[in-house]
Amino acid sequence: MKLFLAVFCLLSVVASAYCSLIASGASLRSTTALNIRSGPCTSNGIVTSVGAGTTLKFTGSVQSGCGYTWYGVEVNGKRGHAASNFLTEVNNGGGGGSNTGASISVDALRRIMPNLSSSKANQYIGYLNSALAAGNINTCCRKSAFLAQLAHESGDLNWFVEFASGAAYEGRKDLGNIYPGDGVRYKGRGPIQITGRANYRAAGQALGIDLENNPTRAADPDVGFRTAVWFWNSRSLNQYADQCNQSGFDITTRRINGGYNGKADRDAHWTRGKSVLGC
């Protein structure tokens, strides 16, 4: 039945409850503080507000509006609509091996990244979940690999600018650094630490942002998580994460780092992520 609905949704241009593989009445959890609105758009009035980690009931309604997909939800006897990219389905049993859905809760994120504070987790969770959805990083295997690499590169999302000056990248033509000062100007930024003029240019072109002339924007969370997903997908890393084994994860490490620097830390985060997410 789910396969039939998935095919139906790909062919249909009309949003409806049939286009959700989540059963009506299922439990959802908010991944960040969230306003429940009277209709499927941010212009609609607020019915109630919930904090991160709140459990809501899915009413079966799925609608599009204001650039988001909206789920009908019920909480504390009140019904309304909430943007789906800030909700994750609660696993109420079964193996849960695939942990499908391009989102993660604040609690799960902090268990994977133990040095991430609650305030930063809540600040970043919306940007992260939007990026996961955009990049089809939507299974346990993909999320655990992606988050492990981000965790190592950014110190559990605690730094979005490389500590080193970037002088070591000066003259690195393989990174597109062809002008004096490019090493410092295009040093690592964002949760995956994109580096080099060529990467800033390509990421900016893909995202519609002039990062080549405004490289510091890559350190902004809203842009940084998008550059991380761009880099991940530009190296076709989902296919290796899908292997969900050490050899596949090692390929993601090599394609991000160029080698195996920090392998033990990356591996530890990956193992922890699989345990937390259930794969």
PDB file of C-alpha atoms in Angstrom:
ATOM      1  CA  MET A   1       0.000   0.000   0.000  1.00  0.00           C
ATOM      2  CA  LYS A   2       2.812   2.449   0.861  1.00  0.00           C
ATOM      3  CA  LEU A   3       4.469   1.783  -2.485  1.00  0.00           C
ATOM      4  CA  PHE A   4       1.178   2.534  -4.252  1.00  0.00           C
ATOM      5  CA  LEU A   5       0.780   5.799  -2.345  1.00  0.00           C
ATOM      6  CA  ALA A   6       4.363   6.821  -3.066  1.00  0.00           C
ATOM      7  CA  VAL A   7       3.847   6.301  -6.814  1.00  0.00           C
ATOM      8  CA  PHE A   8       0.495   8.111  -6.619  1.00  0.00           C
ATOM      9  CA  CYS A   9       2.146  11.104  -4.952  1.00  0.00           C
ATOM     10  CA  LEU A  10       4.843  11.303  -7.596  1.00  0.00           C
ATOM     11  CA  LEU A  11       2.185  11.451 -10.298  1.00  0.00           C
ATOM     12  CA  SER A  12      -0.243  13.723  -8.489  1.00  0.00           C
ATOM     13  CA  VAL A  13      -0.077  17.513  -8.601  1.00  0.00           C
ATOM     14  CA  VAL A  14      -2.693  17.943  -5.916  1.00  0.00           C
ATOM     15  CA  ALA A  15      -1.558  17.815  -2.297  1.00  0.00           C
ATOM     16  CA  SER A  16      -3.686  15.544  -0.182  1.00  0.00           C
ATOM     17  CA  ALA A  17      -3.583  13.297   2.823  1.00  0.00           C
ATOM     18  CA  TYR A  18      -2.756  10.409   0.484  1.00  0.00           C
ATOM     19  CA  CYS A  19       0.641  11.984  -0.139  1.00  0.00           C
ATOM     20  CA  SER A  20       1.849  11.247   3.368  1.00  0.00           C
ATOM     21  CA  LEU A  21       3.202   7.849   4.263  1.00  0.00           C
ATOM     22  CA  ILE A  22       2.525   8.733   7.900  1.00  0.00           C
ATOM     23  CA  ALA A  23      -0.683   7.163   9.157  1.00  0.00           C
ATOM     24  CA  SER A  24      -3.480   9.387  10.406  1.00  0.00           C
ATOM     25  CA  GLY A  25      -3.352   9.389  14.190  1.00  0.00           C
ATOM     26  CA  ALA A  26       0.414   8.820  14.294  1.00  0.00           C
ATOM     27  CA  SER A  27       2.509  10.649  16.867  1.00  0.00           C
ATOM     28  CA  LEU A  28       4.787  13.444  15.671  1.00  0.00           C
ATOM     29  CA  ARG A  29       7.425  15.292  17.651  1.00  0.00           C
ATOM     30  CA  SER A  30       8.463  18.916  17.144  1.00  0.00           C
ATOM     31  CA  THR A  31      12.191  19.326  16.510  1.00  0.00           C
ATOM     32  CA  THR A  32      12.156  22.995  17.535  1.00  0.00           C
ATOM     33  CA  ALA A  33       9.821  25.517  19.148  1.00  0.00           C
ATOM     34  CA  LEU A  34       6.873  25.755  16.793  1.00  0.00           C
ATOM     35  CA  ASN A  35       3.754  27.822  16.138  1.00  0.00           C
ATOM     36  CA  ILE A  36       0.623  25.840  15.265  1.00  0.00           C
ATOM     37  CA  ARG A  37      -1.375  27.908  12.790  1.00  0.00           C
ATOM     38  CA  SER A  38      -5.015  28.011  11.738  1.00  0.00           C
ATOM     39  CA  GLY A  39      -4.117  27.351   8.093  1.00  0.00           C
ATOM     40  CA  PRO A  40      -1.219  26.119   5.951  1.00  0.00           C
ATOM     41  CA  CYS A  41       0.809  29.335   5.774  1.00  0.00           C
ATOM     42  CA  THR A  42       2.765  31.595   8.135  1.00  0.00           C
ATOM     43  CA  SER A  43       0.262  34.368   7.379  1.00  0.00           C
ATOM     44  CA  ASN A  44      -2.448  32.441   9.232  1.00  0.00           C
ATOM     45  CA  GLY A  45      -3.123  33.065  12.892  1.00  0.00           C
ATOM     46  CA  ILE A  46      -1.415  31.153  15.683  1.00  0.00           C
ATOM     47  CA  VAL A  47      -3.682  28.627  17.395  1.00  0.00           C
ATOM     48  CA  THR A  48      -1.090  27.632  19.981  1.00  0.00           C
ATOM     49  CA  SER A  49       2.667  27.303  20.377  1.00  0.00           C
ATOM     50  CA  VAL A  50       4.696  24.283  21.453  1.00  0.00           C
ATOM     51  CA  GLY A  51       8.261  23.771  22.571  1.00  0.00           C
ATOM     52  CA  ALA A  52      10.878  21.509  21.052  1.00  0.00           C
ATOM     53  CA  GLY A  53      10.231  17.848  21.790  1.00  0.00           C
ATOM     54  CA  THR A  54       6.447  18.205  22.080  1.00  0.00           C
ATOM     55  CA  THR A  55       4.383  15.224  20.915  1.00  0.00           C
ATOM     56  CA  LEU A  56       1.513  16.036  18.535  1.00  0.00           C
ATOM     57  CA  LYS A  57      -1.121  13.886  16.830  1.00  0.00           C
ATOM     58  CA  PHE A  58      -1.171  13.785  13.021  1.00  0.00           C
ATOM     59  CA  THR A  59      -4.733  14.346  11.751  1.00  0.00           C
ATOM     60  CA  GLY A  60      -4.046  13.022   8.249  1.00  0.00           C
ATOM     61  CA  SER A  61      -4.175  16.396   6.489  1.00  0.00           C
ATOM     62  CA  VAL A  62      -1.298  17.374   4.171  1.00  0.00           C
ATOM     63  CA  GLN A  63      -1.376  20.734   2.369  1.00  0.00           C
ATOM     64  CA  SER A  64       1.079  23.029   0.615  1.00  0.00           C
ATOM     65  CA  GLY A  65       1.462  26.708   1.416  1.00  0.00           C
ATOM     66  CA  CYS A  66       4.062  29.477   1.589  1.00  0.00           C
ATOM     67  CA  GLY A  67       6.813  27.199   0.326  1.00  0.00           C
ATOM     68  CA  TYR A  68       6.258  24.470   2.938  1.00  0.00           C
ATOM     69  CA  THR A  69       4.351  21.236   3.291  1.00  0.00           C
ATOM     70  CA  TRP A  70       1.974  21.509   6.259  1.00  0.00           C
ATOM     71  CA  TYR A  71       0.702  18.673   8.419  1.00  0.00           C
ATOM     72  CA  GLY A  72      -2.608  18.838  10.223  1.00  0.00           C
ATOM     73  CA  VAL A  73      -1.886  18.314  13.918  1.00  0.00           C
ATOM     74  CA  GLU A  74      -3.680  18.189  17.242  1.00  0.00           C
ATOM     75  CA  VAL A  75      -2.140  19.044  20.598  1.00  0.00           C
ATOM     76  CA  ASN A  76      -3.804  19.716  23.948  1.00  0.00           C
ATOM     77  CA  GLY A  77      -7.222  19.532  22.311  1.00  0.00           C
ATOM     78  CA  LYS A  78      -6.383  22.192  19.723  1.00  0.00           C
ATOM     79  CA  ARG A  79      -6.127  21.551  15.992  1.00  0.00           C
ATOM     80  CA  GLY A  80      -4.087  23.423  13.432  1.00  0.00           C
ATOM     81  CA  HIS A  81      -1.277  23.175  10.906  1.00  0.00           C
ATOM     82  CA  ALA A  82       2.500  22.877  11.341  1.00  0.00           C
ATOM     83  CA  ALA A  83       5.348  22.920   8.805  1.00  0.00           C
ATOM     84  CA  SER A  84       6.394  19.313   8.211  1.00  0.00           C
ATOM     85  CA  ASN A  85      10.141  19.974   8.111  1.00  0.00           C
ATOM     86  CA  PHE A  86      10.027  20.811  11.827  1.00  0.00           C
ATOM     87  CA  LEU A  87       8.291  17.545  12.740  1.00  0.00           C
ATOM     88  CA  THR A  88       9.524  13.985  12.947  1.00  0.00           C
ATOM     89  CA  GLU A  89       7.495  10.812  13.324  1.00  0.00           C
ATOM     90  CA  VAL A  90       7.786   9.077  16.677  1.00  0.00           C
ATOM     91  CA  ASN A  91       8.860   5.461  16.276  1.00  0.00           C
ATOM     92  CA  ASN A  92       6.383   3.484  18.363  1.00  0.00           C
ATOM     93  CA  GLY A  93       7.845   0.060  17.820  1.00  0.00           C
ATOM     94  CA  GLY A  94       9.301  -2.255  15.244  1.00  0.00           C
ATOM     95  CA  GLY A  95      12.917  -2.379  14.169  1.00  0.00           C
ATOM     96  CA  GLY A  96      13.131   1.246  13.139  1.00  0.00           C
ATOM     97  CA  GLY A  97      16.249   0.435  11.145  1.00  0.00           C
ATOM     98  CA  SER A  98      15.700   2.906   8.321  1.00  0.00           C
ATOM     99  CA  ASN A  99      14.560   5.768  10.571  1.00  0.00           C
ATOM    100  CA  THR A 100      13.125   7.453   7.490  1.00  0.00           C
ATOM    101  CA  GLY A 101      12.387  11.154   7.411  1.00  0.00           C
ATOM    102  CA  ALA A 102      14.618  14.123   6.730  1.00  0.00           C
ATOM    103  CA  SER A 103      14.606  15.515  10.255  1.00  0.00           C
ATOM    104  CA  ILE A 104      16.121  14.975  13.654  1.00  0.00           C
ATOM    105  CA  SER A 105      15.074  16.069  17.127  1.00  0.00           C
ATOM    106  CA  VAL A 106      17.112  18.327  19.381  1.00  0.00           C
ATOM    107  CA  ASP A 107      17.445  15.490  21.873  1.00  0.00           C
ATOM    108  CA  ALA A 108      18.812  13.055  19.286  1.00  0.00           C
ATOM    109  CA  LEU A 109      21.174  15.677  17.883  1.00  0.00           C
ATOM    110  CA  ARG A 110      22.641  16.385  21.314  1.00  0.00           C
ATOM    111  CA  ARG A 111      23.083  12.693  22.046  1.00  0.00           C
ATOM    112  CA  ILE A 112      25.064  12.335  18.833  1.00  0.00           C
ATOM    113  CA  MET A 113      27.013  15.535  19.559  1.00  0.00           C
ATOM    114  CA  PRO A 114      27.506  15.563  23.347  1.00  0.00           C
ATOM    115  CA  ASN A 115      29.446  18.848  23.305  1.00  0.00           C
ATOM    116  CA  LEU A 116      26.569  20.741  21.674  1.00  0.00           C
ATOM    117  CA  SER A 117      24.677  22.990  24.081  1.00  0.00           C
ATOM    118  CA  SER A 118      20.900  23.044  24.264  1.00  0.00           C
ATOM    119  CA  SER A 119      20.786  26.696  23.178  1.00  0.00           C
ATOM    120  CA  LYS A 120      22.885  26.076  20.074  1.00  0.00           C
ATOM    121  CA  ALA A 121      20.960  22.915  19.220  1.00  0.00           C
ATOM    122  CA  ASN A 122      17.685  24.832  19.323  1.00  0.00           C
ATOM    123  CA  GLN A 123      19.226  27.669  17.306  1.00  0.00           C
ATOM    124  CA  TYR A 124      20.435  25.355  14.548  1.00  0.00           C
ATOM    125  CA  ILE A 125      17.791  22.627  14.386  1.00  0.00           C
ATOM    126  CA  GLY A 126      15.491  24.369  11.907  1.00  0.00           C
ATOM    127  CA  TYR A 127      18.340  25.143   9.500  1.00  0.00           C
ATOM    128  CA  LEU A 128      19.670  21.606   9.842  1.00  0.00           C
ATOM    129  CA  ASN A 129      16.326  19.916   9.222  1.00  0.00           C
ATOM    130  CA  SER A 130      15.622  22.091   6.192  1.00  0.00           C
ATOM    131  CA  ALA A 131      19.032  21.169   4.802  1.00  0.00           C
ATOM    132  CA  LEU A 132      18.483  17.454   5.440  1.00  0.00           C
ATOM    133  CA  ALA A 133      15.215  17.598   3.516  1.00  0.00           C
ATOM    134  CA  ALA A 134      16.757  19.534   0.631  1.00  0.00           C
ATOM    135  CA  GLY A 135      19.585  17.028   0.332  1.00  0.00           C
ATOM    136  CA  ASN A 136      17.472  13.859   0.601  1.00  0.00           C
ATOM    137  CA  ILE A 137      19.451  12.942   3.693  1.00  0.00           C
ATOM    138  CA  ASN A 138      16.394  11.108   4.901  1.00  0.00           C
ATOM    139  CA  THR A 139      17.381   7.720   6.324  1.00  0.00           C
ATOM    140  CA  CYS A 140      19.154   6.640   9.469  1.00  0.00           C
ATOM    141  CA  CYS A 141      22.235   5.573   7.499  1.00  0.00           C
ATOM    142  CA  ARG A 142      22.469   8.873   5.624  1.00  0.00           C
ATOM    143  CA  LYS A 143      21.807  11.073   8.640  1.00  0.00           C
ATOM    144  CA  SER A 144      24.264   9.270  10.908  1.00  0.00           C
ATOM    145  CA  ALA A 145      27.051   9.555   8.313  1.00  0.00           C
ATOM    146  CA  PHE A 146      26.317  13.194   7.449  1.00  0.00           C
ATOM    147  CA  LEU A 147      26.031  14.293  11.077  1.00  0.00           C
ATOM    148  CA  ALA A 148      29.212  12.441  12.042  1.00  0.00           C
ATOM    149  CA  GLN A 149      31.185  14.336   9.419  1.00  0.00           C
ATOM    150  CA  LEU A 150      29.669  17.666  10.456  1.00  0.00           C
ATOM    151  CA  ALA A 151      30.380  16.890  14.097  1.00  0.00           C
ATOM    152  CA  HIS A 152      34.071  16.341  13.454  1.00  0.00           C
ATOM    153  CA  GLU A 153      34.534  19.274  11.090  1.00  0.00           C
ATOM    154  CA  SER A 154      32.781  21.769  13.381  1.00  0.00           C
ATOM    155  CA  GLY A 155      33.505  20.417  16.862  1.00  0.00           C
ATOM    156  CA  ASP A 156      29.908  19.345  17.469  1.00  0.00           C
ATOM    157  CA  LEU A 157      28.659  22.493  15.688  1.00  0.00           C
ATOM    158  CA  ASN A 158      30.653  24.753  18.016  1.00  0.00           C
ATOM    159  CA  TRP A 159      32.776  26.489  15.382  1.00  0.00           C
ATOM    160  CA  PHE A 160      31.810  27.523  11.875  1.00  0.00           C
ATOM    161  CA  VAL A 161      35.107  29.254  11.028  1.00  0.00           C
ATOM    162  CA  GLU A 162      38.420  27.416  10.786  1.00  0.00           C
ATOM    163  CA  PHE A 163      40.794  28.306  13.629  1.00  0.00           C
ATOM    164  CA  ALA A 164      43.878  28.378  11.391  1.00  0.00           C
ATOM    165  CA  SER A 165      44.554  31.507   9.349  1.00  0.00           C
ATOM    166  CA  GLY A 166      44.172  29.740   6.021  1.00  0.00           C
ATOM    167  CA  ALA A 167      47.687  30.683   4.925  1.00  0.00           C
ATOM    168  CA  ALA A 168      48.416  26.998   4.355  1.00  0.00           C
ATOM    169  CA  TYR A 169      45.959  27.085   1.435  1.00  0.00           C
ATOM    170  CA  GLU A 170      47.752  29.930  -0.320  1.00  0.00           C
ATOM    171  CA  GLY A 171      48.514  29.068  -3.932  1.00  0.00           C
ATOM    172  CA  ARG A 172      46.522  25.823  -3.836  1.00  0.00           C
ATOM    173  CA  LYS A 173      45.349  25.739  -7.445  1.00  0.00           C
ATOM    174  CA  ASP A 174      43.502  22.476  -6.775  1.00  0.00           C
ATOM    175  CA  LEU A 175      41.231  24.560  -4.521  1.00  0.00           C
ATOM    176  CA  GLY A 176      40.955  27.355  -7.070  1.00  0.00           C
ATOM    177  CA  ASN A 177      43.174  29.663  -5.001  1.00  0.00           C
ATOM    178  CA  ILE A 178      44.899  31.503  -7.841  1.00  0.00           C
ATOM    179  CA  TYR A 179      45.160  35.032  -6.412  1.00  0.00           C
ATOM    180  CA  PRO A 180      47.242  36.339  -3.502  1.00  0.00           C
ATOM    181  CA  GLY A 181      45.260  36.170  -0.267  1.00  0.00           C
ATOM    182  CA  ASP A 182      42.882  33.454  -1.462  1.00  0.00           C
ATOM    183  CA  GLY A 183      44.093  31.015   1.194  1.00  0.00           C
ATOM    184  CA  VAL A 184      43.002  33.262   4.050  1.00  0.00           C
ATOM    185  CA  ARG A 185      39.937  34.612   2.267  1.00  0.00           C
ATOM    186  CA  TYR A 186      38.564  31.171   1.434  1.00  0.00           C
ATOM    187  CA  LYS A 187      39.546  29.178   4.507  1.00  0.00           C
ATOM    188  CA  GLY A 188      37.165  26.638   6.020  1.00  0.00           C
ATOM    189  CA  ARG A 189      33.687  27.858   6.976  1.00  0.00           C
ATOM    190  CA  GLY A 190      30.333  26.357   7.822  1.00  0.00           C
ATOM    191  CA  PRO A 191      29.594  23.062   9.552  1.00  0.00           C
ATOM    192  CA  ILE A 192      31.433  21.076   6.872  1.00  0.00           C
ATOM    193  CA  GLN A 193      34.197  23.700   6.464  1.00  0.00           C
ATOM    194  CA  ILE A 194      34.056  24.307   2.712  1.00  0.00           C
ATOM    195  CA  THR A 195      37.485  25.523   1.619  1.00  0.00           C
ATOM    196  CA  GLY A 196      38.959  27.223  -1.445  1.00  0.00           C
ATOM    197  CA  ARG A 197      37.753  29.765  -3.989  1.00  0.00           C
ATOM    198  CA  ALA A 198      36.472  27.052  -6.347  1.00  0.00           C
ATOM    199  CA  ASN A 199      34.202  25.535  -3.695  1.00  0.00           C
ATOM    200  CA  TYR A 200      32.889  28.920  -2.570  1.00  0.00           C
ATOM    201  CA  ARG A 201      32.118  29.830  -6.178  1.00  0.00           C
ATOM    202  CA  ALA A 202      30.415  26.520  -6.978  1.00  0.00           C
ATOM    203  CA  ALA A 203      28.412  26.445  -3.748  1.00  0.00           C
ATOM    204  CA  GLY A 204      27.296  30.018  -4.260  1.00  0.00           C
ATOM    205  CA  GLN A 205      26.192  29.352  -7.812  1.00  0.00           C
ATOM    206  CA  ALA A 206      24.210  26.303  -6.696  1.00  0.00           C
ATOM    207  CA  LEU A 207      22.532  28.179  -3.843  1.00  0.00           C
ATOM    208  CA  GLY A 208      22.012  31.494  -5.618  1.00  0.00           C
ATOM    209  CA  ILE A 209      24.310  33.347  -3.202  1.00  0.00           C
ATOM    210  CA  ASP A 210      27.486  35.216  -4.186  1.00  0.00           C
ATOM    211  CA  LEU A 211      29.829  33.424  -1.801  1.00  0.00           C
ATOM    212  CA  GLU A 212      32.880  34.109  -3.940  1.00  0.00           C
ATOM    213  CA  ASN A 213      32.616  37.822  -3.183  1.00  0.00           C
ATOM    214  CA  ASN A 214      31.050  37.326   0.253  1.00  0.00           C
ATOM    215  CA  PRO A 215      32.822  34.261   1.685  1.00  0.00           C
ATOM    216  CA  THR A 216      32.065  35.038   5.335  1.00  0.00           C
ATOM    217  CA  ARG A 217      28.383  34.321   4.677  1.00  0.00           C
ATOM    218  CA  ALA A 218      29.258  30.618   4.585  1.00  0.00           C
ATOM    219  CA  ALA A 219      29.693  30.819   8.360  1.00  0.00           C
ATOM    220  CA  ASP A 220      26.083  31.964   8.864  1.00  0.00           C
ATOM    221  CA  PRO A 221      23.967  28.992  10.025  1.00  0.00           C
ATOM    222  CA  ASP A 222      21.233  29.501   7.430  1.00  0.00           C
ATOM    223  CA  VAL A 223      23.794  29.439   4.617  1.00  0.00           C
ATOM    224  CA  GLY A 224      26.312  27.121   6.255  1.00  0.00           C
ATOM    225  CA  PHE A 225      24.033  24.100   6.535  1.00  0.00           C
ATOM    226  CA  ARG A 226      23.030  24.559   2.902  1.00  0.00           C
ATOM    227  CA  THR A 227      26.685  24.626   1.820  1.00  0.00           C
ATOM    228  CA  ALA A 228      27.244  21.427   3.801  1.00  0.00           C
ATOM    229  CA  VAL A 229      24.458  19.653   1.927  1.00  0.00           C
ATOM    230  CA  TRP A 230      25.691  21.079  -1.383  1.00  0.00           C
ATOM    231  CA  PHE A 231      29.186  19.708  -0.713  1.00  0.00           C
ATOM    232  CA  TRP A 232      27.800  16.339   0.410  1.00  0.00           C
ATOM    233  CA  ASN A 233      25.669  15.908  -2.701  1.00  0.00           C
ATOM    234  CA  SER A 234      28.285  17.323  -5.086  1.00  0.00           C
ATOM    235  CA  ARG A 235      30.481  14.381  -4.015  1.00  0.00           C
ATOM    236  CA  SER A 236      27.564  11.906  -4.298  1.00  0.00           C
ATOM    237  CA  LEU A 237      28.012  10.811  -0.696  1.00  0.00           C
ATOM    238  CA  ASN A 238      24.496   9.502  -0.055  1.00  0.00           C
ATOM    239  CA  GLN A 239      25.307   6.400  -2.097  1.00  0.00           C
ATOM    240  CA  TYR A 240      28.218   5.544   0.206  1.00  0.00           C
ATOM    241  CA  ALA A 241      26.297   6.395   3.357  1.00  0.00           C
ATOM    242  CA  ASP A 242      23.599   4.004   2.125  1.00  0.00           C
ATOM    243  CA  GLN A 243      26.050   1.121   2.528  1.00  0.00           C
ATOM    244  CA  CYS A 244      25.791   1.763   6.269  1.00  0.00           C
ATOM    245  CA  ASN A 245      29.119   0.016   6.869  1.00  0.00           C
ATOM    246  CA  GLN A 246      32.680   1.012   7.683  1.00  0.00           C
ATOM    247  CA  SER A 247      33.977   0.897   4.119  1.00  0.00           C
ATOM    248  CA  GLY A 248      31.165   3.137   2.891  1.00  0.00           C
ATOM    249  CA  PHE A 249      31.664   5.615   5.719  1.00  0.00           C
ATOM    250  CA  ASP A 250      35.420   5.653   5.088  1.00  0.00           C
ATOM    251  CA  ILE A 251      34.735   6.780   1.518  1.00  0.00           C
ATOM    252  CA  THR A 252      32.697   9.740   2.811  1.00  0.00           C
ATOM    253  CA  THR A 253      35.612  10.638   5.088  1.00  0.00           C
ATOM    254  CA  ARG A 254      38.153  10.495   2.265  1.00  0.00           C
ATOM    255  CA  ARG A 255      35.998  12.535  -0.111  1.00  0.00           C
ATOM    256  CA  ILE A 256      35.425  15.242   2.493  1.00  0.00           C
ATOM    257  CA  ASN A 257      38.889  15.355   4.034  1.00  0.00           C
ATOM    258  CA  GLY A 258      41.085  14.132   1.200  1.00  0.00           C
ATOM    259  CA  GLY A 259      42.470  11.572   3.631  1.00  0.00           C
ATOM    260  CA  TYR A 260      41.608  10.199   7.040  1.00  0.00           C
ATOM    261  CA  ASN A 261      42.417  13.039   9.439  1.00  0.00           C
ATOM    262  CA  GLY A 262      40.383  12.668  12.609  1.00  0.00           C
ATOM    263  CA  LYS A 263      39.193   9.199  11.624  1.00  0.00           C
ATOM    264  CA  ALA A 264      38.730   7.979  15.195  1.00  0.00           C
ATOM    265  CA  ASP A 265      36.529  10.958  16.082  1.00  0.00           C
ATOM    266  CA  ARG A 266      34.501  10.683  12.884  1.00  0.00           C
ATOM    267  CA  ASP A 267      34.008   6.955  13.446  1.00  0.00           C
ATOM    268  CA  ALA A 268      32.962   7.488  17.069  1.00  0.00           C
ATOM    269  CA  HIS A 269      30.306  10.031  16.075  1.00  0.00           C
ATOM    270  CA  TRP A 270      29.080   7.757  13.288  1.00  0.00           C
ATOM    271  CA  THR A 271      28.765   4.767  15.612  1.00  0.00           C
ATOM    272  CA  ARG A 272      26.962   6.911  18.180  1.00  0.00           C
ATOM    273  CA  GLY A 273      24.644   8.317  15.507  1.00  0.00           C
ATOM    274  CA  LYS A 274      23.628   4.882  14.289  1.00  0.00           C
ATOM    275  CA  SER A 275      22.871   3.850  17.851  1.00  0.00           C
ATOM    276  CA  VAL A 276      20.802   6.956  18.594  1.00  0.00           C
ATOM    277  CA  LEU A 277      18.879   6.844  15.309  1.00  0.00           C
ATOM    278  CA  GLY A 278      18.485   3.078  15.233  1.00  0.00           C
ATOM    279  CA  CYS A 279      20.371   1.579  12.288  1.00  0.00           C
TER     280      CYS A 279
END
